[in-house]
Amino acid sequence: MNTSGMLRGYLAKVMDQESFFFHVINCMEKQLVDWGVNTMLLFNWEKQSEDVFGFFIIDGFSYSFVLNKQTLRQLQAQSPYAVDRELWESLIQDGFILKESSYIHKAFM
């Protein structure tokens, strides 16, 4: 998957937190599909909750995450790919093995 750092930086600055999170999730799903893995992403963004709960189901394995919205806000302000990196690192901690791509390289720069 190819991604533009300049465009991502702009999106991180102008998008509201929820929309930006949806964008990141869509990018992650697109990358997983590009790698040829069977993928389903489920998450719950409730307005009243301070946390986002989610699951990645990848090739039959379930990976869960919980992220605080305040943390997500700080990550979005910190770097255009910081939210991506946080989510990918959550997958890695649960045993997922990343492959190479320009998107992954930008997320972990």
PDB file of C-alpha atoms in Angstrom:
ATOM      1  CA  MET A   1       0.000   0.000   0.000  1.00  0.00           C
ATOM      2  CA  ASN A   2       1.332   3.406  -0.917  1.00  0.00           C
ATOM      3  CA  THR A   3       0.672   6.348   1.377  1.00  0.00           C
ATOM      4  CA  SER A   4       1.608  10.013   1.267  1.00  0.00           C
ATOM      5  CA  GLY A   5       3.218  11.438   4.384  1.00  0.00           C
ATOM      6  CA  MET A   6       2.306  14.985   3.411  1.00  0.00           C
ATOM      7  CA  LEU A   7      -1.366  14.104   2.881  1.00  0.00           C
ATOM      8  CA  ARG A   8      -1.461  12.112   6.128  1.00  0.00           C
ATOM      9  CA  GLY A   9       0.009  15.069   8.019  1.00  0.00           C
ATOM     10  CA  TYR A  10      -2.711  17.314   6.628  1.00  0.00           C
ATOM     11  CA  LEU A  11      -5.441  14.801   7.542  1.00  0.00           C
ATOM     12  CA  ALA A  12      -4.098  14.461  11.084  1.00  0.00           C
ATOM     13  CA  LYS A  13      -4.377  18.223  11.523  1.00  0.00           C
ATOM     14  CA  VAL A  14      -7.803  18.859   9.967  1.00  0.00           C
ATOM     15  CA  MET A  15      -9.831  15.732  10.757  1.00  0.00           C
ATOM     16  CA  ASP A  16     -11.725  15.323  13.993  1.00  0.00           C
ATOM     17  CA  GLN A  17     -10.553  12.497  16.223  1.00  0.00           C
ATOM     18  CA  GLU A  18     -13.255   9.988  15.300  1.00  0.00           C
ATOM     19  CA  SER A  19     -12.890  10.527  11.533  1.00  0.00           C
ATOM     20  CA  PHE A  20      -9.117  10.266  11.741  1.00  0.00           C
ATOM     21  CA  PHE A  21      -9.371   7.016  13.714  1.00  0.00           C
ATOM     22  CA  PHE A  22     -11.726   5.593  11.042  1.00  0.00           C
ATOM     23  CA  HIS A  23      -9.212   6.639   8.374  1.00  0.00           C
ATOM     24  CA  VAL A  24      -6.374   4.852  10.200  1.00  0.00           C
ATOM     25  CA  ILE A  25      -8.471   1.695  10.625  1.00  0.00           C
ATOM     26  CA  ASN A  26      -9.318   1.752   6.906  1.00  0.00           C
ATOM     27  CA  CYS A  27      -5.617   2.113   6.010  1.00  0.00           C
ATOM     28  CA  MET A  28      -4.740  -0.816   8.241  1.00  0.00           C
ATOM     29  CA  GLU A  29      -7.465  -2.959   6.703  1.00  0.00           C
ATOM     30  CA  LYS A  30      -6.294  -2.047   3.193  1.00  0.00           C
ATOM     31  CA  GLN A  31      -2.705  -2.998   4.104  1.00  0.00           C
ATOM     32  CA  LEU A  32      -3.807  -6.349   5.517  1.00  0.00           C
ATOM     33  CA  VAL A  33      -5.866  -7.068   2.386  1.00  0.00           C
ATOM     34  CA  ASP A  34      -2.853  -6.088   0.213  1.00  0.00           C
ATOM     35  CA  TRP A  35      -0.840  -8.709   2.095  1.00  0.00           C
ATOM     36  CA  GLY A  36      -3.484 -11.265   1.167  1.00  0.00           C
ATOM     37  CA  VAL A  37      -4.705 -12.034   4.666  1.00  0.00           C
ATOM     38  CA  ASN A  38      -8.342 -12.672   5.502  1.00  0.00           C
ATOM     39  CA  THR A  39      -9.263  -9.674   7.647  1.00  0.00           C
ATOM     40  CA  MET A  40     -12.167  -8.358   9.671  1.00  0.00           C
ATOM     41  CA  LEU A  41     -11.902  -5.273  11.877  1.00  0.00           C
ATOM     42  CA  LEU A  42     -14.477  -4.601  14.555  1.00  0.00           C
ATOM     43  CA  PHE A  43     -14.462  -1.688  16.942  1.00  0.00           C
ATOM     44  CA  ASN A  44     -16.829   0.322  19.071  1.00  0.00           C
ATOM     45  CA  TRP A  45     -16.534   4.098  19.119  1.00  0.00           C
ATOM     46  CA  GLU A  46     -19.134   5.232  21.622  1.00  0.00           C
ATOM     47  CA  LYS A  47     -19.509   8.962  22.151  1.00  0.00           C
ATOM     48  CA  GLN A  48     -20.037   8.499  25.900  1.00  0.00           C
ATOM     49  CA  SER A  49     -17.062   6.190  26.451  1.00  0.00           C
ATOM     50  CA  GLU A  50     -13.512   7.421  26.996  1.00  0.00           C
ATOM     51  CA  ASP A  51     -12.148   4.202  25.454  1.00  0.00           C
ATOM     52  CA  VAL A  52     -12.301   2.566  22.036  1.00  0.00           C
ATOM     53  CA  PHE A  53     -12.563  -1.220  22.124  1.00  0.00           C
ATOM     54  CA  GLY A  54     -11.748  -3.313  19.090  1.00  0.00           C
ATOM     55  CA  PHE A  55     -10.806  -6.615  17.548  1.00  0.00           C
ATOM     56  CA  PHE A  56      -8.811  -7.539  14.506  1.00  0.00           C
ATOM     57  CA  ILE A  57      -9.692 -10.975  13.183  1.00  0.00           C
ATOM     58  CA  ILE A  58      -6.826 -11.936  10.906  1.00  0.00           C
ATOM     59  CA  ASP A  59      -6.693 -15.354   9.263  1.00  0.00           C
ATOM     60  CA  GLY A  60      -8.916 -16.734  12.022  1.00  0.00           C
ATOM     61  CA  PHE A  61      -6.888 -15.281  14.916  1.00  0.00           C
ATOM     62  CA  SER A  62      -8.369 -12.603  17.167  1.00  0.00           C
ATOM     63  CA  TYR A  63      -6.324  -9.613  18.334  1.00  0.00           C
ATOM     64  CA  SER A  64      -7.959  -7.144  20.699  1.00  0.00           C
ATOM     65  CA  PHE A  65      -7.158  -3.574  21.666  1.00  0.00           C
ATOM     66  CA  VAL A  66      -8.397  -0.892  24.027  1.00  0.00           C
ATOM     67  CA  LEU A  67      -7.272   2.682  23.461  1.00  0.00           C
ATOM     68  CA  ASN A  68      -8.131   5.708  25.525  1.00  0.00           C
ATOM     69  CA  LYS A  69      -9.521   8.581  23.436  1.00  0.00           C
ATOM     70  CA  GLN A  70      -7.266  11.069  25.218  1.00  0.00           C
ATOM     71  CA  THR A  71      -4.259   8.953  24.226  1.00  0.00           C
ATOM     72  CA  LEU A  72      -5.539   8.808  20.653  1.00  0.00           C
ATOM     73  CA  ARG A  73      -5.900  12.603  20.649  1.00  0.00           C
ATOM     74  CA  GLN A  74      -2.305  12.994  21.836  1.00  0.00           C
ATOM     75  CA  LEU A  75      -1.011  10.482  19.283  1.00  0.00           C
ATOM     76  CA  GLN A  76      -2.850  12.235  16.439  1.00  0.00           C
ATOM     77  CA  ALA A  77      -1.253  15.543  17.456  1.00  0.00           C
ATOM     78  CA  GLN A  78       2.181  13.970  17.963  1.00  0.00           C
ATOM     79  CA  SER A  79       2.705  12.444  14.525  1.00  0.00           C
ATOM     80  CA  PRO A  80       0.601  11.620  11.432  1.00  0.00           C
ATOM     81  CA  TYR A  81       1.312   7.886  11.827  1.00  0.00           C
ATOM     82  CA  ALA A  82       1.442   7.592  15.640  1.00  0.00           C
ATOM     83  CA  VAL A  83      -2.069   6.107  15.901  1.00  0.00           C
ATOM     84  CA  ASP A  84      -1.205   3.528  13.229  1.00  0.00           C
ATOM     85  CA  ARG A  85       2.001   2.622  15.052  1.00  0.00           C
ATOM     86  CA  GLU A  86       0.132   2.200  18.340  1.00  0.00           C
ATOM     87  CA  LEU A  87      -2.367  -0.175  16.745  1.00  0.00           C
ATOM     88  CA  TRP A  88       0.276  -2.156  14.828  1.00  0.00           C
ATOM     89  CA  GLU A  89       2.329  -2.478  18.025  1.00  0.00           C
ATOM     90  CA  SER A  90      -0.765  -3.829  19.778  1.00  0.00           C
ATOM     91  CA  LEU A  91      -1.011  -6.504  17.087  1.00  0.00           C
ATOM     92  CA  ILE A  92       2.693  -7.322  17.378  1.00  0.00           C
ATOM     93  CA  GLN A  93       2.403  -7.718  21.162  1.00  0.00           C
ATOM     94  CA  ASP A  94      -0.327 -10.296  20.540  1.00  0.00           C
ATOM     95  CA  GLY A  95       1.932 -12.248  18.174  1.00  0.00           C
ATOM     96  CA  PHE A  96       1.164 -10.790  14.748  1.00  0.00           C
ATOM     97  CA  ILE A  97       4.171 -10.661  12.408  1.00  0.00           C
ATOM     98  CA  LEU A  98       4.426  -7.587  10.185  1.00  0.00           C
ATOM     99  CA  LYS A  99       5.540  -7.673   6.583  1.00  0.00           C
ATOM    100  CA  GLU A 100       7.377  -4.890   4.790  1.00  0.00           C
ATOM    101  CA  SER A 101       5.628  -2.064   2.991  1.00  0.00           C
ATOM    102  CA  SER A 102       6.069   1.661   2.486  1.00  0.00           C
ATOM    103  CA  TYR A 103       3.110   2.246   4.796  1.00  0.00           C
ATOM    104  CA  ILE A 104       4.631   0.149   7.586  1.00  0.00           C
ATOM    105  CA  HIS A 105       7.959   1.917   7.089  1.00  0.00           C
ATOM    106  CA  LYS A 106       6.250   5.327   7.513  1.00  0.00           C
ATOM    107  CA  ALA A 107       4.337   4.140  10.576  1.00  0.00           C
ATOM    108  CA  PHE A 108       7.537   3.001  12.295  1.00  0.00           C
ATOM    109  CA  MET A 109       9.922   5.799  11.210  1.00  0.00           C
TER     110      MET A 109
END
